[in-house]
Amino acid sequence: GAVVSQHPSWVICKSGTSVKIECRSLDFQATTMFWYRQFPKQSLMLMATSNEGSKATYEQGVEKDKFLINHASLTLSTLTVTSAHPEDSSFYICSARGVFGQPNSNQPQHFGDGTRLSIL
Amino acid sequence: GENVEQHPSTLSVQEGDSAVIKCTYSDSASNYFPWYKQELGKRPQLIIDIRSNVGEKKDQRIAVTLNKTAKHFSLHITETQPEDSAVYFCAAISNFGNEKLTFGTGTRLTIIP
């Protein structure tokens, strides 16, 4: 149980392109999803917290107009990197938290497999 | 906000020896401390966690200790094996309901056969 699916796993695109990444909780409802960015040989940095049906909360320094987050259902959150540039190349990982008190809530977050984004 | 520091950044140990990774946190309200193992290009995997109401937890070759007074916690791996080679991250949550994880900077552990 507690499977989080993230797609695509790898994206290579030209500078200026917008890229959408999907994060799905497959066997549980996720009221909250988190988006992280990880540069090579660095730690995971939280970008934003996404709550179903409301606006995402962005961490300091993260441009909300560049990294659009939508969490329209209890099983799906999307991150769109708009007008991507080479400096946006990174490993993006989502995680999902189940409904507190429900199965799978013993762990605070379940991680997706990540998306490696390469902007040429 | 929470700040988590992790040491060492790299660690090499002979197969069969023990490895210890240490972390400190700044927010005294933090009450949950997970450890993750991440292999290259893959997602972090939870290997062990500890809550603030206990001082030690063990799961086979892996153990975690917590000193709330000093605000530090450590990961101990005994009888290390080559498959233990990976990057390990500690993390802290200041409020379980909020569940906003703050990660340490990571430790690259290499097990020498």
Coordinates of N, CA and C in Angstrom, one line a residue:
Chain A
G1 N 0.8 -1.2 0.0 CA 0.0 0.0 0.0 C 0.8 1.3 0.0
A2 N 0.2 2.4 0.0 CA 0.8 3.7 0.0 C 1.7 3.9 -1.2
V3 N 1.2 3.8 -2.4 CA 2.0 4.0 -3.6 C 1.7 5.3 -4.1
V4 N 2.8 6.0 -4.4 CA 2.7 7.3 -5.1 C 3.4 7.2 -6.4
S5 N 2.6 7.5 -7.5 CA 3.1 7.4 -8.8 C 3.4 8.8 -9.4
Q6 N 4.6 9.0 -10.0 CA 5.0 10.3 -10.5 C 5.4 10.1 -12.0
H7 N 4.8 11.0 -12.8 CA 5.1 10.9 -14.2 C 5.3 12.3 -14.8
P8 N 6.1 12.5 -15.8 CA 7.0 11.4 -16.3 C 8.2 11.2 -15.4
S9 N 9.0 10.2 -15.7 CA 10.2 10.0 -14.9 C 11.4 10.7 -15.4
W10 N 11.3 11.1 -16.7 CA 12.4 11.8 -17.3 C 11.9 12.7 -18.4
V11 N 12.3 14.0 -18.4 CA 11.9 14.9 -19.5 C 13.1 15.7 -20.0
I12 N 13.2 15.7 -21.3 CA 14.3 16.6 -21.9 C 13.5 17.5 -22.9
C13 N 13.7 18.8 -22.7 CA 13.0 19.7 -23.6 C 13.8 21.0 -23.8
K14 N 13.4 21.7 -24.8 CA 14.0 23.0 -25.1 C 13.7 24.1 -24.1
S15 N 14.6 25.0 -24.0 CA 14.4 26.2 -23.2 C 13.1 27.0 -23.6
G16 N 12.3 27.4 -22.7 CA 11.1 28.1 -23.0 C 9.9 27.2 -23.0
T17 N 10.1 25.9 -23.0 CA 8.9 25.0 -22.9 C 8.4 24.9 -21.5
S18 N 7.1 24.6 -21.5 CA 6.4 24.4 -20.2 C 6.3 22.9 -20.0
V19 N 6.5 22.4 -18.8 CA 6.6 21.0 -18.5 C 5.6 20.7 -17.3
K20 N 4.8 19.7 -17.5 CA 3.8 19.3 -16.4 C 4.3 18.0 -15.8
I21 N 4.3 17.9 -14.5 CA 4.6 16.7 -13.8 C 3.4 16.3 -13.0
E22 N 3.1 15.0 -13.0 CA 1.9 14.5 -12.3 C 2.3 13.7 -11.1
C23 N 1.6 13.8 -10.0 CA 1.8 13.0 -8.8 C 0.5 12.5 -8.4
R24 N 0.4 11.1 -8.4 CA -0.8 10.5 -8.0 C -0.6 9.5 -6.8
S25 N -1.6 9.6 -5.9 CA -1.6 8.6 -4.8 C -2.6 7.5 -5.3
L26 N -2.0 6.3 -5.4 CA -2.8 5.2 -6.1 C -3.7 4.5 -5.2
D27 N -3.4 4.3 -4.0 CA -4.2 3.5 -3.1 C -4.6 4.2 -1.8
F28 N -4.5 5.5 -1.8 CA -5.0 6.2 -0.7 C -5.3 7.7 -1.1
Q29 N -6.1 8.3 -0.3 CA -6.5 9.7 -0.6 C -5.4 10.6 0.1
A30 N -4.9 11.5 -0.7 CA -3.9 12.4 -0.2 C -4.4 13.9 0.0
T31 N -4.7 14.3 1.2 CA -5.2 15.6 1.4 C -4.1 16.7 1.2
T32 N -2.8 16.2 1.4 CA -1.7 17.1 1.2 C -0.6 16.5 0.4
M33 N -0.1 17.2 -0.5 CA 1.1 16.7 -1.3 C 2.2 17.8 -1.3
F34 N 3.4 17.3 -1.3 CA 4.5 18.2 -1.2 C 5.4 18.0 -2.5
W35 N 5.9 19.1 -2.9 CA 6.8 19.1 -4.1 C 8.2 19.6 -3.6
Y36 N 9.2 18.7 -4.0 CA 10.6 19.0 -3.7 C 11.4 19.1 -4.9
R37 N 12.5 19.8 -4.8 CA 13.5 19.9 -5.8 C 14.9 19.4 -5.3
Q38 N 15.6 18.7 -6.0 CA 16.9 18.2 -5.6 C 17.9 18.4 -6.7
F39 N 18.9 19.2 -6.4 CA 20.0 19.4 -7.3 C 21.0 18.3 -7.1
P40 N 21.9 18.0 -8.1 CA 22.9 16.9 -7.9 C 23.7 17.1 -6.6
K41 N 23.8 16.0 -5.9 CA 24.6 15.9 -4.7 C 24.1 16.9 -3.6
Q42 N 22.9 17.2 -3.7 CA 22.3 18.1 -2.6 C 21.1 17.5 -2.0
S43 N 20.6 18.1 -1.0 CA 19.5 17.6 -0.2 C 18.1 17.9 -0.9
L44 N 17.1 17.4 -0.4 CA 15.8 17.7 -1.0 C 15.3 19.1 -0.3
M45 N 14.9 20.0 -1.2 CA 14.4 21.3 -0.8 C 12.9 21.4 -1.1
L46 N 12.2 21.6 0.0 CA 10.7 21.8 -0.2 C 10.4 23.0 -1.0
M47 N 9.6 22.8 -2.1 CA 9.2 24.0 -2.9 C 7.9 24.5 -2.5
A48 N 6.9 23.6 -2.3 CA 5.6 24.0 -1.9 C 4.8 22.9 -1.3
T49 N 3.8 23.3 -0.6 CA 2.8 22.3 0.0 C 1.5 22.5 -0.7
S50 N 0.9 21.4 -1.2 CA -0.3 21.5 -2.0 C -1.4 20.8 -1.2
N51 N -2.5 21.6 -1.0 CA -3.6 21.0 -0.3 C -4.8 20.9 -1.3
E52 N -5.5 19.8 -1.2 CA -6.6 19.6 -2.1 C -7.7 20.7 -2.0
G53 N -8.0 21.3 -3.2 CA -9.0 22.2 -3.2 C -8.7 23.6 -2.8
S54 N -7.4 23.9 -2.5 CA -7.0 25.2 -2.1 C -5.6 25.6 -2.8
K55 N -5.3 26.8 -2.6 CA -4.0 27.2 -3.2 C -2.8 26.6 -2.5
A56 N -1.8 26.4 -3.3 CA -0.5 25.9 -2.7 C 0.2 26.9 -1.9
T57 N 0.9 26.4 -0.9 CA 1.7 27.3 -0.1 C 3.2 27.1 -0.5
Y58 N 3.8 28.2 -1.0 CA 5.1 28.2 -1.5 C 6.2 28.5 -0.5
E59 N 7.3 27.9 -0.6 CA 8.4 28.2 0.3 C 9.1 29.5 -0.1
Q60 N 9.8 30.1 0.8 CA 10.4 31.4 0.4 C 11.4 31.2 -0.7
G61 N 11.4 32.1 -1.7 CA 12.3 32.0 -2.8 C 11.8 31.2 -4.0
V62 N 10.7 30.6 -3.8 CA 10.1 29.8 -4.9 C 9.1 30.6 -5.6
E63 N 9.2 30.8 -6.9 CA 8.3 31.7 -7.7 C 7.0 30.9 -8.0
K64 N 5.9 31.4 -7.5 CA 4.6 30.7 -7.7 C 4.1 30.8 -9.1
D65 N 4.5 31.9 -9.8 CA 4.1 32.0 -11.2 C 4.9 31.2 -12.1
K66 N 6.0 30.7 -11.7 CA 6.9 29.8 -12.5 C 6.6 28.4 -12.3
F67 N 6.3 28.1 -11.0 CA 6.0 26.7 -10.6 C 4.5 26.6 -10.2
L68 N 3.7 26.3 -11.2 CA 2.3 26.3 -10.9 C 1.9 24.9 -10.4
I69 N 1.1 24.9 -9.3 CA 0.7 23.7 -8.6 C -0.8 23.7 -8.6
N70 N -1.3 22.5 -9.0 CA -2.8 22.3 -9.0 C -3.0 21.0 -8.2
H71 N -4.0 21.0 -7.3 CA -4.3 19.8 -6.5 C -5.8 19.7 -6.5
A72 N -6.3 19.3 -7.7 CA -7.8 19.3 -7.9 C -8.5 18.2 -7.3
S73 N -7.8 17.1 -7.0 CA -8.5 15.9 -6.4 C -7.7 15.4 -5.3
L74 N -8.3 14.4 -4.5 CA -7.5 13.8 -3.4 C -6.5 12.8 -3.9
T75 N -6.4 12.6 -5.1 CA -5.4 11.6 -5.6 C -4.4 12.2 -6.6
L76 N -4.5 13.5 -7.0 CA -3.7 14.0 -8.0 C -3.3 15.5 -7.8
S77 N -2.0 15.7 -7.9 CA -1.4 17.0 -7.9 C -0.5 17.2 -9.0
T78 N -0.5 18.3 -9.6 CA 0.4 18.6 -10.8 C 1.3 19.8 -10.5
L79 N 2.5 19.7 -11.0 CA 3.5 20.8 -11.0 C 3.8 21.1 -12.4
T80 N 3.6 22.4 -12.8 CA 3.9 22.8 -14.1 C 5.1 23.8 -14.0
V81 N 6.2 23.5 -14.7 CA 7.3 24.4 -14.7 C 7.1 25.2 -16.0
T82 N 6.8 26.5 -15.8 CA 6.5 27.3 -17.0 C 7.7 28.0 -17.6
S83 N 7.8 28.0 -18.9 CA 8.9 28.7 -19.6 C 10.2 28.2 -18.9
A84 N 10.4 26.9 -19.0 CA 11.6 26.4 -18.3 C 12.9 26.8 -18.9
H85 N 13.9 27.0 -18.1 CA 15.3 27.4 -18.6 C 16.3 26.4 -18.0
P86 N 17.5 26.4 -18.5 CA 18.5 25.4 -18.1 C 18.7 25.4 -16.6
E87 N 18.5 26.5 -15.9 CA 18.7 26.5 -14.5 C 17.6 25.8 -13.7
D88 N 16.5 25.5 -14.4 CA 15.4 24.7 -13.8 C 15.7 23.2 -13.9
S89 N 16.7 22.8 -14.6 CA 17.1 21.4 -14.6 C 17.3 20.9 -13.2
S90 N 16.6 19.8 -12.9 CA 16.8 19.3 -11.5 C 16.0 18.0 -11.4
F91 N 16.0 17.4 -10.3 CA 15.2 16.2 -10.0 C 14.1 16.7 -9.1
Y92 N 12.9 16.5 -9.6 CA 11.7 17.0 -8.9 C 11.0 15.8 -8.3
I93 N 10.7 15.8 -7.0 CA 10.1 14.7 -6.3 C 8.8 15.2 -5.6
C94 N 7.8 14.4 -5.7 CA 6.6 14.7 -5.0 C 6.4 13.7 -3.8
S95 N 5.6 14.1 -2.8 CA 5.3 13.2 -1.8 C 3.8 13.4 -1.4
A96 N 3.2 12.5 -0.8 CA 1.8 12.6 -0.5 C 1.6 12.1 0.9
R97 N 0.7 12.8 1.6 CA 0.3 12.4 3.0 C -1.1 12.0 3.0
G98 N -1.4 10.9 3.6 CA -2.8 10.4 3.7 C -3.6 11.2 4.7
V99 N -4.8 10.8 4.7 CA -5.7 11.4 5.7 C -5.3 10.9 7.1
F100 N -5.1 11.8 8.0 CA -4.6 11.5 9.3 C -5.6 10.5 10.0
G101 N -5.1 9.5 10.5 CA -5.9 8.5 11.2 C -6.3 7.4 10.3
Q102 N -6.2 7.6 9.0 CA -6.5 6.5 8.1 C -5.3 5.6 7.8
P103 N -5.5 4.5 7.2 CA -4.4 3.6 6.8 C -3.4 4.4 6.0
N104 N -2.1 4.1 6.3 CA -1.0 4.7 5.6 C -0.6 6.1 6.2
S105 N -1.2 6.5 7.3 CA -0.9 7.7 7.9 C 0.2 7.5 9.0
N106 N 0.7 6.3 9.1 CA 1.8 6.1 10.1 C 3.1 6.7 9.6
Q107 N 3.2 6.9 8.3 CA 4.3 7.6 7.8 C 3.9 9.0 7.4
P108 N 4.7 10.0 7.6 CA 4.2 11.3 7.3 C 4.1 11.6 5.8
Q109 N 5.0 11.0 5.0 CA 4.9 11.3 3.6 C 5.4 10.0 2.9
H110 N 4.7 9.8 1.7 CA 5.1 8.7 0.8 C 5.6 9.4 -0.5
F111 N 6.8 9.0 -0.9 CA 7.5 9.7 -2.0 C 7.2 9.0 -3.4
G112 N 7.1 9.8 -4.4 CA 7.1 9.3 -5.7 C 8.5 9.0 -6.2
D113 N 8.6 8.5 -7.4 CA 9.9 8.1 -7.9 C 10.7 9.2 -8.5
G114 N 10.1 10.4 -8.6 CA 10.9 11.6 -9.0 C 10.8 11.7 -10.5
T115 N 11.1 13.0 -11.0 CA 11.1 13.3 -12.4 C 12.4 14.1 -12.6
R116 N 13.2 13.5 -13.5 CA 14.5 14.2 -13.9 C 14.2 15.1 -15.0
L117 N 14.3 16.4 -14.8 CA 14.0 17.4 -15.8 C 15.3 18.0 -16.4
S118 N 15.5 17.9 -17.7 CA 16.7 18.5 -18.3 C 16.3 19.5 -19.4
I119 N 16.7 20.7 -19.2 CA 16.3 21.8 -20.1 C 17.5 22.1 -21.0
L120 N 17.4 22.0 -22.3 CA 18.5 22.3 -23.1 C 18.6 23.7 -23.5
Chain B
G1 N 12.2 29.0 11.2 CA 11.8 27.7 10.8 C 12.9 26.7 11.3
E2 N 12.6 25.4 11.0 CA 13.5 24.4 11.4 C 14.8 24.4 10.6
N3 N 15.9 24.1 11.2 CA 17.2 23.9 10.5 C 17.8 22.6 11.0
V4 N 18.1 21.7 10.1 CA 18.7 20.4 10.4 C 20.1 20.3 9.8
E5 N 21.1 20.1 10.6 CA 22.4 19.9 10.2 C 22.8 18.4 10.3
Q6 N 23.6 18.0 9.4 CA 24.0 16.6 9.3 C 25.5 16.4 9.1
H7 N 26.1 15.4 9.8 CA 27.5 15.2 9.6 C 27.8 13.7 9.8
P8 N 28.8 13.1 9.1 CA 29.6 13.8 8.1 C 28.9 13.9 6.7
S9 N 29.5 14.6 5.8 CA 28.9 14.6 4.5 C 29.3 13.4 3.7
T10 N 30.4 12.8 4.0 CA 30.8 11.5 3.4 C 31.4 10.6 4.4
L11 N 31.2 9.3 4.2 CA 31.6 8.4 5.2 C 32.0 7.1 4.5
S12 N 33.2 6.6 4.7 CA 33.6 5.3 4.2 C 33.9 4.3 5.3
V13 N 33.4 3.2 5.3 CA 33.7 2.2 6.3 C 33.9 0.8 5.7
Q14 N 34.7 0.0 6.3 CA 34.9 -1.3 5.9 C 33.7 -2.2 6.1
E15 N 33.5 -3.1 5.1 CA 32.3 -4.0 5.3 C 32.4 -4.7 6.6
G16 N 31.3 -4.7 7.3 CA 31.2 -5.4 8.6 C 31.4 -4.5 9.7
D17 N 32.0 -3.3 9.5 CA 32.1 -2.3 10.6 C 30.8 -1.5 10.7
S18 N 30.8 -0.7 11.7 CA 29.6 0.2 12.0 C 29.7 1.5 11.4
A19 N 28.6 2.1 11.1 CA 28.6 3.5 10.6 C 27.6 4.3 11.5
V20 N 28.1 5.6 11.7 CA 27.2 6.4 12.6 C 27.1 7.8 11.8
I21 N 25.9 8.3 11.7 CA 25.6 9.6 11.1 C 24.8 10.4 12.1
K22 N 25.2 11.6 12.3 CA 24.7 12.5 13.3 C 23.9 13.7 12.8
C23 N 22.9 14.1 13.4 CA 22.1 15.2 13.0 C 21.7 16.1 14.2
T24 N 21.6 17.4 14.0 CA 21.1 18.3 15.0 C 20.0 19.1 14.4
Y25 N 19.0 19.5 15.3 CA 17.9 20.3 14.8 C 17.8 21.5 15.7
S26 N 17.1 22.5 15.2 CA 17.0 23.7 15.9 C 15.7 24.0 16.7
D27 N 14.6 23.4 16.1 CA 13.3 23.7 16.6 C 12.9 22.7 17.8
S28 N 12.8 23.2 19.0 CA 12.6 22.3 20.1 C 11.2 21.7 20.0
A29 N 10.3 22.2 19.2 CA 9.0 21.7 19.0 C 9.0 20.4 18.1
S30 N 10.1 20.2 17.4 CA 10.1 19.0 16.5 C 9.9 17.7 17.3
N31 N 9.0 16.9 16.7 CA 8.6 15.7 17.5 C 8.7 14.4 16.7
Y32 N 9.2 14.5 15.4 CA 9.3 13.2 14.6 C 10.5 13.3 13.8
F33 N 11.3 12.2 13.8 CA 12.6 12.3 13.1 C 12.8 11.0 12.3
P34 N 12.5 11.1 11.0 CA 12.7 10.0 10.1 C 14.1 10.0 9.5
W35 N 14.6 8.8 9.1 CA 15.8 8.7 8.3 C 15.5 8.1 6.9
Y36 N 16.1 8.6 5.9 CA 15.8 8.1 4.6 C 17.1 7.7 3.9
K37 N 17.0 6.6 3.1 CA 18.1 6.1 2.3 C 17.7 6.4 0.8
Q38 N 18.7 7.1 0.1 CA 18.4 7.4 -1.3 C 19.5 6.9 -2.2
E39 N 19.1 6.0 -3.1 CA 20.1 5.5 -4.1 C 20.0 6.5 -5.3
L40 N 21.1 6.5 -6.1 CA 21.2 7.4 -7.1 C 20.0 7.4 -8.1
G41 N 19.4 8.6 -8.2 CA 18.3 8.8 -9.2 C 17.0 8.2 -8.7
K42 N 16.9 7.8 -7.5 CA 15.7 7.2 -7.0 C 15.1 8.0 -5.8
R43 N 13.9 7.6 -5.4 CA 13.2 8.3 -4.4 C 13.8 8.0 -3.0
P44 N 13.7 8.9 -2.1 CA 14.1 8.6 -0.7 C 13.2 7.5 -0.1
Q45 N 13.8 6.5 0.6 CA 13.1 5.5 1.2 C 13.2 5.5 2.7
L46 N 12.1 5.5 3.4 CA 12.2 5.6 4.9 C 12.8 4.3 5.4
I47 N 13.8 4.4 6.2 CA 14.4 3.2 6.8 C 14.2 3.0 8.3
I48 N 14.0 4.1 9.0 CA 13.7 4.0 10.4 C 13.2 5.4 10.8
D49 N 12.5 5.5 11.9 CA 12.0 6.8 12.4 C 11.9 6.7 13.9
I50 N 11.9 7.9 14.5 CA 11.7 7.9 16.0 C 10.9 9.1 16.3
R51 N 10.1 8.9 17.4 CA 9.2 10.0 17.8 C 9.9 10.6 19.1
S52 N 9.5 11.8 19.5 CA 10.2 12.5 20.6 C 9.9 11.9 21.9
N53 N 9.0 10.9 22.0 CA 8.7 10.4 23.3 C 9.5 9.1 23.6
V54 N 10.5 8.8 22.8 CA 11.4 7.7 23.0 C 12.8 8.1 22.7
G55 N 13.8 7.4 23.3 CA 15.1 7.8 23.2 C 15.9 6.9 22.2
E56 N 15.4 5.7 21.9 CA 16.1 4.8 21.1 C 15.1 3.9 20.4
K57 N 15.5 3.5 19.2 CA 14.7 2.5 18.4 C 15.6 1.7 17.6
K58 N 15.3 0.4 17.5 CA 16.2 -0.5 16.7 C 15.4 -1.4 15.8
D59 N 15.9 -1.6 14.6 CA 15.3 -2.5 13.6 C 16.4 -3.2 13.0
Q60 N 16.7 -4.4 13.5 CA 17.7 -5.3 13.0 C 19.1 -4.6 13.0
R61 N 19.7 -4.3 11.9 CA 21.0 -3.7 12.0 C 21.0 -2.2 12.1
I62 N 19.8 -1.6 12.1 CA 19.7 -0.2 12.1 C 19.1 0.3 13.4
A63 N 19.7 1.4 14.0 CA 19.1 1.9 15.2 C 19.2 3.4 15.1
V64 N 18.3 4.1 15.8 CA 18.3 5.5 15.9 C 18.2 5.9 17.4
T65 N 19.0 6.9 17.8 CA 19.0 7.5 19.1 C 18.6 8.9 19.1
L66 N 17.9 9.4 20.1 CA 17.4 10.8 20.1 C 17.8 11.4 21.5
N67 N 18.4 12.5 21.5 CA 18.6 13.3 22.7 C 17.9 14.6 22.6
K68 N 16.7 14.7 23.2 CA 15.9 15.9 23.0 C 16.5 17.1 23.7
T69 N 17.2 16.9 24.8 CA 17.8 18.0 25.5 C 18.8 18.7 24.6
A70 N 19.7 17.8 24.0 CA 20.7 18.4 23.2 C 20.2 18.6 21.8
K71 N 19.1 18.2 21.4 CA 18.5 18.4 20.1 C 19.4 17.7 19.0
H72 N 19.7 16.5 19.3 CA 20.4 15.8 18.2 C 20.0 14.3 18.2
F73 N 20.1 13.7 17.0 CA 19.7 12.3 16.8 C 20.7 11.7 15.9
S74 N 20.9 10.4 16.0 CA 21.9 9.7 15.3 C 21.4 8.4 14.7
L75 N 22.0 8.0 13.6 CA 21.7 6.8 12.9 C 22.9 5.8 13.1
H76 N 22.6 4.6 13.5 CA 23.7 3.7 13.6 C 23.4 2.4 12.8
I77 N 24.3 2.1 11.9 CA 24.2 0.9 11.1 C 25.3 -0.1 11.5
T78 N 25.0 -1.2 11.9 CA 26.0 -2.2 12.3 C 26.1 -3.3 11.3
E79 N 27.3 -4.0 11.3 CA 27.6 -5.1 10.3 C 27.3 -4.6 8.9
T80 N 27.9 -3.5 8.5 CA 27.5 -2.9 7.2 C 27.8 -3.9 6.1
Q81 N 27.0 -3.7 5.1 CA 27.1 -4.5 3.8 C 27.2 -3.6 2.6
P82 N 27.8 -4.1 1.5 CA 27.9 -3.3 0.3 C 26.6 -2.6 -0.1
E83 N 25.5 -3.3 0.1 CA 24.2 -2.7 -0.3 C 23.7 -1.6 0.6
D84 N 24.5 -1.3 1.7 CA 24.2 -0.2 2.5 C 24.7 1.1 1.9
S85 N 25.5 1.0 0.9 CA 26.1 2.2 0.2 C 25.0 3.0 -0.4
A86 N 24.9 4.3 0.0 CA 23.8 5.1 -0.5 C 24.0 6.5 0.1
V87 N 23.1 7.4 -0.2 CA 23.1 8.7 0.5 C 22.0 8.6 1.6
Y88 N 22.3 9.0 2.8 CA 21.3 9.0 3.9 C 21.0 10.4 4.3
F89 N 19.7 10.6 4.5 CA 19.2 11.9 4.9 C 18.4 11.8 6.2
C90 N 18.8 12.6 7.2 CA 17.9 12.7 8.4 C 16.9 13.8 8.1
A91 N 15.8 13.9 8.9 CA 14.8 14.9 8.7 C 14.1 15.1 10.0
A92 N 13.4 16.2 10.1 CA 12.6 16.5 11.3 C 11.3 17.2 10.9
I93 N 10.4 16.9 11.7 CA 9.1 17.6 11.5 C 8.7 18.3 12.8
S94 N 8.4 19.6 12.7 CA 8.1 20.4 13.9 C 6.7 20.2 14.4
N95 N 5.8 19.7 13.5 CA 4.4 19.5 13.9 C 3.8 18.4 13.1
F96 N 3.5 17.3 13.7 CA 3.1 16.1 12.9 C 1.9 16.5 12.1
G97 N 1.0 17.3 12.6 CA -0.2 17.7 11.8 C 0.2 18.4 10.5
N98 N 1.2 19.3 10.6 CA 1.6 20.1 9.5 C 2.5 19.2 8.5
E99 N 3.3 18.4 9.1 CA 4.2 17.4 8.4 C 5.0 18.0 7.3
K100 N 5.6 19.1 7.7 CA 6.5 19.8 6.8 C 7.9 19.3 7.1
L101 N 8.5 18.4 6.3 CA 9.8 17.8 6.5 C 10.9 18.8 6.2
T102 N 11.8 18.9 7.1 CA 13.1 19.6 6.8 C 14.2 18.6 6.8
F103 N 14.9 18.5 5.7 CA 15.9 17.5 5.5 C 17.3 18.0 5.9
G104 N 18.1 17.1 6.4 CA 19.5 17.4 6.5 C 20.2 17.4 5.2
T105 N 21.5 17.7 5.2 CA 22.2 17.9 3.9 C 22.7 16.6 3.3
G106 N 22.5 15.5 4.0 CA 22.9 14.2 3.5 C 24.3 13.7 3.8
T107 N 24.4 12.4 3.8 CA 25.7 11.7 4.1 C 25.8 10.6 3.0
R108 N 26.9 10.7 2.3 CA 27.2 9.7 1.3 C 28.0 8.6 1.9
L109 N 27.3 7.4 2.1 CA 28.0 6.3 2.8 C 28.5 5.3 1.8
T110 N 29.8 5.0 1.9 CA 30.4 4.0 1.0 C 30.9 2.9 1.8
I111 N 30.5 1.7 1.5 CA 31.0 0.5 2.2 C 32.0 -0.2 1.4
I112 N 33.2 -0.3 1.9 CA 34.3 -0.9 1.2 C 34.4 -2.4 1.4
P113 N 34.3 -3.1 0.3 CA 34.3 -4.6 0.5 C 35.6 -5.1 1.0

